[in-house]
Amino acid sequence: MASRVFDELPDEIVHLLKQEQYVTVSTIEPNNSTPDVHAVSWVYAASPRILRFAVDARASAVKNLREIPGMAMTVIGGGTTYSIAGEGKILTTEVSGISFPLAIIEVNVVEVKDIMFYGSKMLRGPLFEKTYDPEAAEELDKKVLEAMKNIY
């Protein structure tokens, strides 16, 4: 069976990405054209066609997107796995109130594919926990989400 293909995010993924979620972000390393994959939890669906995510501004994903804006994000949810292709644009590398250089990247969604293998479904999404100070983590997460929602 061929993959289902969309030109924007399905509603269940927009809803899922309104909160902290585990995703992977893949960029292209310009020097050798190989994929560079990062696990990210700061991601936000601004609309069915616009995603934002945040990473440390020193991450290789930021450097890669400056040279090659094409990227992909993998999201597990809604009983399946989605590959989201798009163009990444660095909106900022500094956010007020964050003690380290934070990059917020906006992704113009070009194509969304349901890539789950035939005859199967995901029973639950990936679960994770932050292992550093829970109060500090919660405060930082709130600041980053607000920055991703309100940047312009």
JSON list of C-alpha atoms in Angstrom, two decimals:
[
{"chain": "A", "resi": 1, "resn": "MET", "atom": "CA", "xyz": [0.00, 0.00, 0.00]},
{"chain": "A", "resi": 2, "resn": "ALA", "atom": "CA", "xyz": [1.37, 3.44, -0.93]},
{"chain": "A", "resi": 3, "resn": "SER", "atom": "CA", "xyz": [1.92, 6.08, 1.74]},
{"chain": "A", "resi": 4, "resn": "ARG", "atom": "CA", "xyz": [-0.83, 8.60, 2.37]},
{"chain": "A", "resi": 5, "resn": "VAL", "atom": "CA", "xyz": [0.45, 12.02, 1.33]},
{"chain": "A", "resi": 6, "resn": "PHE", "atom": "CA", "xyz": [-0.87, 15.43, 2.43]},
{"chain": "A", "resi": 7, "resn": "ASP", "atom": "CA", "xyz": [0.09, 19.02, 1.68]},
{"chain": "A", "resi": 8, "resn": "GLU", "atom": "CA", "xyz": [-0.47, 20.08, 5.29]},
{"chain": "A", "resi": 9, "resn": "LEU", "atom": "CA", "xyz": [-0.52, 18.59, 8.77]},
{"chain": "A", "resi": 10, "resn": "PRO", "atom": "CA", "xyz": [-3.52, 16.41, 9.63]},
{"chain": "A", "resi": 11, "resn": "ASP", "atom": "CA", "xyz": [-5.65, 17.79, 12.48]},
{"chain": "A", "resi": 12, "resn": "GLU", "atom": "CA", "xyz": [-4.50, 15.15, 14.99]},
{"chain": "A", "resi": 13, "resn": "ILE", "atom": "CA", "xyz": [-0.87, 16.17, 14.45]},
{"chain": "A", "resi": 14, "resn": "VAL", "atom": "CA", "xyz": [-1.63, 19.88, 14.75]},
{"chain": "A", "resi": 15, "resn": "HIS", "atom": "CA", "xyz": [-3.33, 19.12, 18.08]},
{"chain": "A", "resi": 16, "resn": "LEU", "atom": "CA", "xyz": [-0.46, 16.88, 19.22]},
{"chain": "A", "resi": 17, "resn": "LEU", "atom": "CA", "xyz": [2.12, 19.54, 18.37]},
{"chain": "A", "resi": 18, "resn": "LYS", "atom": "CA", "xyz": [0.43, 22.22, 20.46]},
{"chain": "A", "resi": 19, "resn": "GLN", "atom": "CA", "xyz": [2.24, 20.68, 23.45]},
{"chain": "A", "resi": 20, "resn": "GLU", "atom": "CA", "xyz": [5.70, 19.37, 24.15]},
{"chain": "A", "resi": 21, "resn": "GLN", "atom": "CA", "xyz": [6.31, 16.30, 22.03]},
{"chain": "A", "resi": 22, "resn": "TYR", "atom": "CA", "xyz": [9.23, 14.05, 21.09]},
{"chain": "A", "resi": 23, "resn": "VAL", "atom": "CA", "xyz": [10.12, 14.40, 17.40]},
{"chain": "A", "resi": 24, "resn": "THR", "atom": "CA", "xyz": [13.22, 13.95, 15.31]},
{"chain": "A", "resi": 25, "resn": "VAL", "atom": "CA", "xyz": [14.53, 16.70, 13.06]},
{"chain": "A", "resi": 26, "resn": "SER", "atom": "CA", "xyz": [16.73, 15.83, 10.10]},
{"chain": "A", "resi": 27, "resn": "THR", "atom": "CA", "xyz": [18.86, 18.38, 8.28]},
{"chain": "A", "resi": 28, "resn": "ILE", "atom": "CA", "xyz": [21.57, 17.95, 5.65]},
{"chain": "A", "resi": 29, "resn": "GLU", "atom": "CA", "xyz": [25.21, 18.34, 6.64]},
{"chain": "A", "resi": 30, "resn": "PRO", "atom": "CA", "xyz": [26.53, 20.62, 3.84]},
{"chain": "A", "resi": 31, "resn": "ASN", "atom": "CA", "xyz": [30.12, 19.33, 3.81]},
{"chain": "A", "resi": 32, "resn": "ASN", "atom": "CA", "xyz": [29.25, 15.73, 3.00]},
{"chain": "A", "resi": 33, "resn": "SER", "atom": "CA", "xyz": [25.52, 15.78, 2.14]},
{"chain": "A", "resi": 34, "resn": "THR", "atom": "CA", "xyz": [24.66, 13.29, 4.89]},
{"chain": "A", "resi": 35, "resn": "PRO", "atom": "CA", "xyz": [21.63, 13.44, 7.16]},
{"chain": "A", "resi": 36, "resn": "ASP", "atom": "CA", "xyz": [22.09, 15.02, 10.60]},
{"chain": "A", "resi": 37, "resn": "VAL", "atom": "CA", "xyz": [19.35, 13.89, 13.01]},
{"chain": "A", "resi": 38, "resn": "HIS", "atom": "CA", "xyz": [18.38, 15.50, 16.31]},
{"chain": "A", "resi": 39, "resn": "ALA", "atom": "CA", "xyz": [15.84, 14.50, 18.97]},
{"chain": "A", "resi": 40, "resn": "VAL", "atom": "CA", "xyz": [13.75, 17.56, 19.87]},
{"chain": "A", "resi": 41, "resn": "SER", "atom": "CA", "xyz": [10.95, 18.15, 22.36]},
{"chain": "A", "resi": 42, "resn": "TRP", "atom": "CA", "xyz": [10.37, 21.87, 21.82]},
{"chain": "A", "resi": 43, "resn": "VAL", "atom": "CA", "xyz": [8.06, 21.88, 18.84]},
{"chain": "A", "resi": 44, "resn": "TYR", "atom": "CA", "xyz": [4.87, 23.83, 18.11]},
{"chain": "A", "resi": 45, "resn": "ALA", "atom": "CA", "xyz": [2.35, 23.71, 15.26]},
{"chain": "A", "resi": 46, "resn": "ALA", "atom": "CA", "xyz": [1.46, 27.33, 14.54]},
{"chain": "A", "resi": 47, "resn": "SER", "atom": "CA", "xyz": [-0.91, 26.17, 11.79]},
{"chain": "A", "resi": 48, "resn": "PRO", "atom": "CA", "xyz": [-1.39, 23.14, 9.50]},
{"chain": "A", "resi": 49, "resn": "ARG", "atom": "CA", "xyz": [1.33, 24.56, 7.23]},
{"chain": "A", "resi": 50, "resn": "ILE", "atom": "CA", "xyz": [3.72, 26.14, 9.76]},
{"chain": "A", "resi": 51, "resn": "LEU", "atom": "CA", "xyz": [5.77, 24.35, 12.42]},
{"chain": "A", "resi": 52, "resn": "ARG", "atom": "CA", "xyz": [8.24, 25.87, 14.82]},
{"chain": "A", "resi": 53, "resn": "PHE", "atom": "CA", "xyz": [10.90, 24.15, 16.86]},
{"chain": "A", "resi": 54, "resn": "ALA", "atom": "CA", "xyz": [13.62, 25.33, 19.19]},
{"chain": "A", "resi": 55, "resn": "VAL", "atom": "CA", "xyz": [17.15, 24.06, 19.73]},
{"chain": "A", "resi": 56, "resn": "ASP", "atom": "CA", "xyz": [20.34, 25.39, 21.22]},
{"chain": "A", "resi": 57, "resn": "ALA", "atom": "CA", "xyz": [21.62, 27.96, 18.71]},
{"chain": "A", "resi": 58, "resn": "ARG", "atom": "CA", "xyz": [24.98, 26.17, 18.69]},
{"chain": "A", "resi": 59, "resn": "ALA", "atom": "CA", "xyz": [23.41, 22.92, 17.41]},
{"chain": "A", "resi": 60, "resn": "SER", "atom": "CA", "xyz": [24.57, 21.62, 14.04]},
{"chain": "A", "resi": 61, "resn": "ALA", "atom": "CA", "xyz": [20.96, 21.76, 12.79]},
{"chain": "A", "resi": 62, "resn": "VAL", "atom": "CA", "xyz": [21.15, 25.57, 12.92]},
{"chain": "A", "resi": 63, "resn": "LYS", "atom": "CA", "xyz": [24.41, 25.67, 11.00]},
{"chain": "A", "resi": 64, "resn": "ASN", "atom": "CA", "xyz": [23.05, 23.19, 8.44]},
{"chain": "A", "resi": 65, "resn": "LEU", "atom": "CA", "xyz": [19.81, 25.12, 7.85]},
{"chain": "A", "resi": 66, "resn": "ARG", "atom": "CA", "xyz": [21.76, 28.31, 7.16]},
{"chain": "A", "resi": 67, "resn": "GLU", "atom": "CA", "xyz": [23.26, 26.59, 4.11]},
{"chain": "A", "resi": 68, "resn": "ILE", "atom": "CA", "xyz": [20.59, 24.07, 3.11]},
{"chain": "A", "resi": 69, "resn": "PRO", "atom": "CA", "xyz": [17.05, 24.95, 4.28]},
{"chain": "A", "resi": 70, "resn": "GLY", "atom": "CA", "xyz": [15.49, 21.61, 3.27]},
{"chain": "A", "resi": 71, "resn": "MET", "atom": "CA", "xyz": [14.70, 19.41, 6.25]},
{"chain": "A", "resi": 72, "resn": "ALA", "atom": "CA", "xyz": [12.37, 16.73, 7.59]},
{"chain": "A", "resi": 73, "resn": "MET", "atom": "CA", "xyz": [10.69, 16.05, 10.91]},
{"chain": "A", "resi": 74, "resn": "THR", "atom": "CA", "xyz": [9.41, 12.67, 12.08]},
{"chain": "A", "resi": 75, "resn": "VAL", "atom": "CA", "xyz": [6.36, 12.64, 14.36]},
{"chain": "A", "resi": 76, "resn": "ILE", "atom": "CA", "xyz": [4.78, 9.59, 15.99]},
{"chain": "A", "resi": 77, "resn": "GLY", "atom": "CA", "xyz": [1.13, 10.09, 16.84]},
{"chain": "A", "resi": 78, "resn": "GLY", "atom": "CA", "xyz": [-2.44, 9.48, 15.80]},
{"chain": "A", "resi": 79, "resn": "GLY", "atom": "CA", "xyz": [-1.68, 5.76, 15.55]},
{"chain": "A", "resi": 80, "resn": "THR", "atom": "CA", "xyz": [0.97, 6.20, 12.87]},
{"chain": "A", "resi": 81, "resn": "THR", "atom": "CA", "xyz": [4.31, 7.77, 11.96]},
{"chain": "A", "resi": 82, "resn": "TYR", "atom": "CA", "xyz": [4.54, 10.92, 9.84]},
{"chain": "A", "resi": 83, "resn": "SER", "atom": "CA", "xyz": [7.44, 12.33, 7.87]},
{"chain": "A", "resi": 84, "resn": "ILE", "atom": "CA", "xyz": [7.08, 16.08, 7.41]},
{"chain": "A", "resi": 85, "resn": "ALA", "atom": "CA", "xyz": [9.23, 17.69, 4.71]},
{"chain": "A", "resi": 86, "resn": "GLY", "atom": "CA", "xyz": [9.74, 21.42, 4.58]},
{"chain": "A", "resi": 87, "resn": "GLU", "atom": "CA", "xyz": [11.96, 24.44, 4.40]},
{"chain": "A", "resi": 88, "resn": "GLY", "atom": "CA", "xyz": [13.47, 25.64, 7.66]},
{"chain": "A", "resi": 89, "resn": "LYS", "atom": "CA", "xyz": [14.08, 29.33, 8.37]},
{"chain": "A", "resi": 90, "resn": "ILE", "atom": "CA", "xyz": [15.94, 30.56, 11.46]},
{"chain": "A", "resi": 91, "resn": "LEU", "atom": "CA", "xyz": [13.76, 33.23, 13.07]},
{"chain": "A", "resi": 92, "resn": "THR", "atom": "CA", "xyz": [16.10, 34.06, 15.95]},
{"chain": "A", "resi": 93, "resn": "THR", "atom": "CA", "xyz": [19.14, 32.78, 17.82]},
{"chain": "A", "resi": 94, "resn": "GLU", "atom": "CA", "xyz": [18.46, 34.71, 21.00]},
{"chain": "A", "resi": 95, "resn": "VAL", "atom": "CA", "xyz": [15.36, 34.69, 23.20]},
{"chain": "A", "resi": 96, "resn": "SER", "atom": "CA", "xyz": [14.88, 37.10, 26.07]},
{"chain": "A", "resi": 97, "resn": "GLY", "atom": "CA", "xyz": [14.71, 35.36, 29.46]},
{"chain": "A", "resi": 98, "resn": "ILE", "atom": "CA", "xyz": [16.56, 32.22, 28.28]},
{"chain": "A", "resi": 99, "resn": "SER", "atom": "CA", "xyz": [20.05, 31.86, 29.72]},
{"chain": "A", "resi": 100, "resn": "PHE", "atom": "CA", "xyz": [21.61, 30.20, 26.66]},
{"chain": "A", "resi": 101, "resn": "PRO", "atom": "CA", "xyz": [21.48, 30.98, 22.94]},
{"chain": "A", "resi": 102, "resn": "LEU", "atom": "CA", "xyz": [18.20, 29.50, 21.73]},
{"chain": "A", "resi": 103, "resn": "ALA", "atom": "CA", "xyz": [17.30, 29.24, 18.06]},
{"chain": "A", "resi": 104, "resn": "ILE", "atom": "CA", "xyz": [13.68, 29.24, 16.98]},
{"chain": "A", "resi": 105, "resn": "ILE", "atom": "CA", "xyz": [13.21, 27.76, 13.55]},
{"chain": "A", "resi": 106, "resn": "GLU", "atom": "CA", "xyz": [10.07, 28.03, 11.46]},
{"chain": "A", "resi": 107, "resn": "VAL", "atom": "CA", "xyz": [9.27, 25.26, 9.01]},
{"chain": "A", "resi": 108, "resn": "ASN", "atom": "CA", "xyz": [7.13, 25.86, 5.95]},
{"chain": "A", "resi": 109, "resn": "VAL", "atom": "CA", "xyz": [5.46, 22.46, 5.53]},
{"chain": "A", "resi": 110, "resn": "VAL", "atom": "CA", "xyz": [5.75, 21.20, 1.94]},
{"chain": "A", "resi": 111, "resn": "GLU", "atom": "CA", "xyz": [4.65, 17.57, 2.26]},
{"chain": "A", "resi": 112, "resn": "VAL", "atom": "CA", "xyz": [3.40, 15.22, 4.97]},
{"chain": "A", "resi": 113, "resn": "LYS", "atom": "CA", "xyz": [3.61, 11.45, 4.48]},
{"chain": "A", "resi": 114, "resn": "ASP", "atom": "CA", "xyz": [2.13, 8.71, 6.60]},
{"chain": "A", "resi": 115, "resn": "ILE", "atom": "CA", "xyz": [5.12, 6.37, 6.53]},
{"chain": "A", "resi": 116, "resn": "MET", "atom": "CA", "xyz": [3.90, 3.59, 8.83]},
{"chain": "A", "resi": 117, "resn": "PHE", "atom": "CA", "xyz": [4.60, 0.17, 7.37]},
{"chain": "A", "resi": 118, "resn": "TYR", "atom": "CA", "xyz": [1.67, -1.78, 5.97]},
{"chain": "A", "resi": 119, "resn": "GLY", "atom": "CA", "xyz": [-0.69, -3.58, 8.31]},
{"chain": "A", "resi": 120, "resn": "SER", "atom": "CA", "xyz": [0.37, -1.90, 11.53]},
{"chain": "A", "resi": 121, "resn": "LYS", "atom": "CA", "xyz": [-0.37, 1.01, 13.82]},
{"chain": "A", "resi": 122, "resn": "MET", "atom": "CA", "xyz": [1.36, 2.75, 16.70]},
{"chain": "A", "resi": 123, "resn": "LEU", "atom": "CA", "xyz": [-0.27, 1.98, 20.03]},
{"chain": "A", "resi": 124, "resn": "ARG", "atom": "CA", "xyz": [1.25, 4.96, 21.84]},
{"chain": "A", "resi": 125, "resn": "GLY", "atom": "CA", "xyz": [3.71, 7.72, 21.16]},
{"chain": "A", "resi": 126, "resn": "PRO", "atom": "CA", "xyz": [7.22, 7.83, 22.54]},
{"chain": "A", "resi": 127, "resn": "LEU", "atom": "CA", "xyz": [7.40, 8.61, 26.25]},
{"chain": "A", "resi": 128, "resn": "PHE", "atom": "CA", "xyz": [10.25, 10.53, 27.85]},
{"chain": "A", "resi": 129, "resn": "GLU", "atom": "CA", "xyz": [11.06, 12.32, 31.06]},
{"chain": "A", "resi": 130, "resn": "LYS", "atom": "CA", "xyz": [13.45, 15.13, 31.79]},
{"chain": "A", "resi": 131, "resn": "THR", "atom": "CA", "xyz": [16.05, 13.96, 34.26]},
{"chain": "A", "resi": 132, "resn": "TYR", "atom": "CA", "xyz": [17.27, 17.33, 35.51]},
{"chain": "A", "resi": 133, "resn": "ASP", "atom": "CA", "xyz": [15.55, 19.63, 38.03]},
{"chain": "A", "resi": 134, "resn": "PRO", "atom": "CA", "xyz": [11.80, 19.17, 37.30]},
{"chain": "A", "resi": 135, "resn": "GLU", "atom": "CA", "xyz": [10.85, 22.71, 38.38]},
{"chain": "A", "resi": 136, "resn": "ALA", "atom": "CA", "xyz": [13.60, 24.30, 36.29]},
{"chain": "A", "resi": 137, "resn": "ALA", "atom": "CA", "xyz": [12.63, 22.10, 33.32]},
{"chain": "A", "resi": 138, "resn": "GLU", "atom": "CA", "xyz": [8.97, 23.10, 33.59]},
{"chain": "A", "resi": 139, "resn": "GLU", "atom": "CA", "xyz": [9.83, 26.80, 33.81]},
{"chain": "A", "resi": 140, "resn": "LEU", "atom": "CA", "xyz": [12.18, 26.61, 30.81]},
{"chain": "A", "resi": 141, "resn": "ASP", "atom": "CA", "xyz": [9.63, 24.61, 28.78]},
{"chain": "A", "resi": 142, "resn": "LYS", "atom": "CA", "xyz": [6.96, 27.26, 29.41]},
{"chain": "A", "resi": 143, "resn": "LYS", "atom": "CA", "xyz": [9.29, 30.08, 28.36]},
{"chain": "A", "resi": 144, "resn": "VAL", "atom": "CA", "xyz": [10.33, 28.30, 25.17]},
{"chain": "A", "resi": 145, "resn": "LEU", "atom": "CA", "xyz": [6.73, 27.44, 24.22]},
{"chain": "A", "resi": 146, "resn": "GLU", "atom": "CA", "xyz": [5.66, 31.06, 24.74]},
{"chain": "A", "resi": 147, "resn": "ALA", "atom": "CA", "xyz": [8.58, 32.27, 22.62]},
{"chain": "A", "resi": 148, "resn": "MET", "atom": "CA", "xyz": [7.66, 29.86, 19.81]},
{"chain": "A", "resi": 149, "resn": "LYS", "atom": "CA", "xyz": [3.99, 30.93, 19.94]},
{"chain": "A", "resi": 150, "resn": "ASN", "atom": "CA", "xyz": [4.64, 34.67, 20.01]},
{"chain": "A", "resi": 151, "resn": "ILE", "atom": "CA", "xyz": [7.71, 35.26, 17.84]},
{"chain": "A", "resi": 152, "resn": "TYR", "atom": "CA", "xyz": [7.33, 37.62, 14.86]}
]
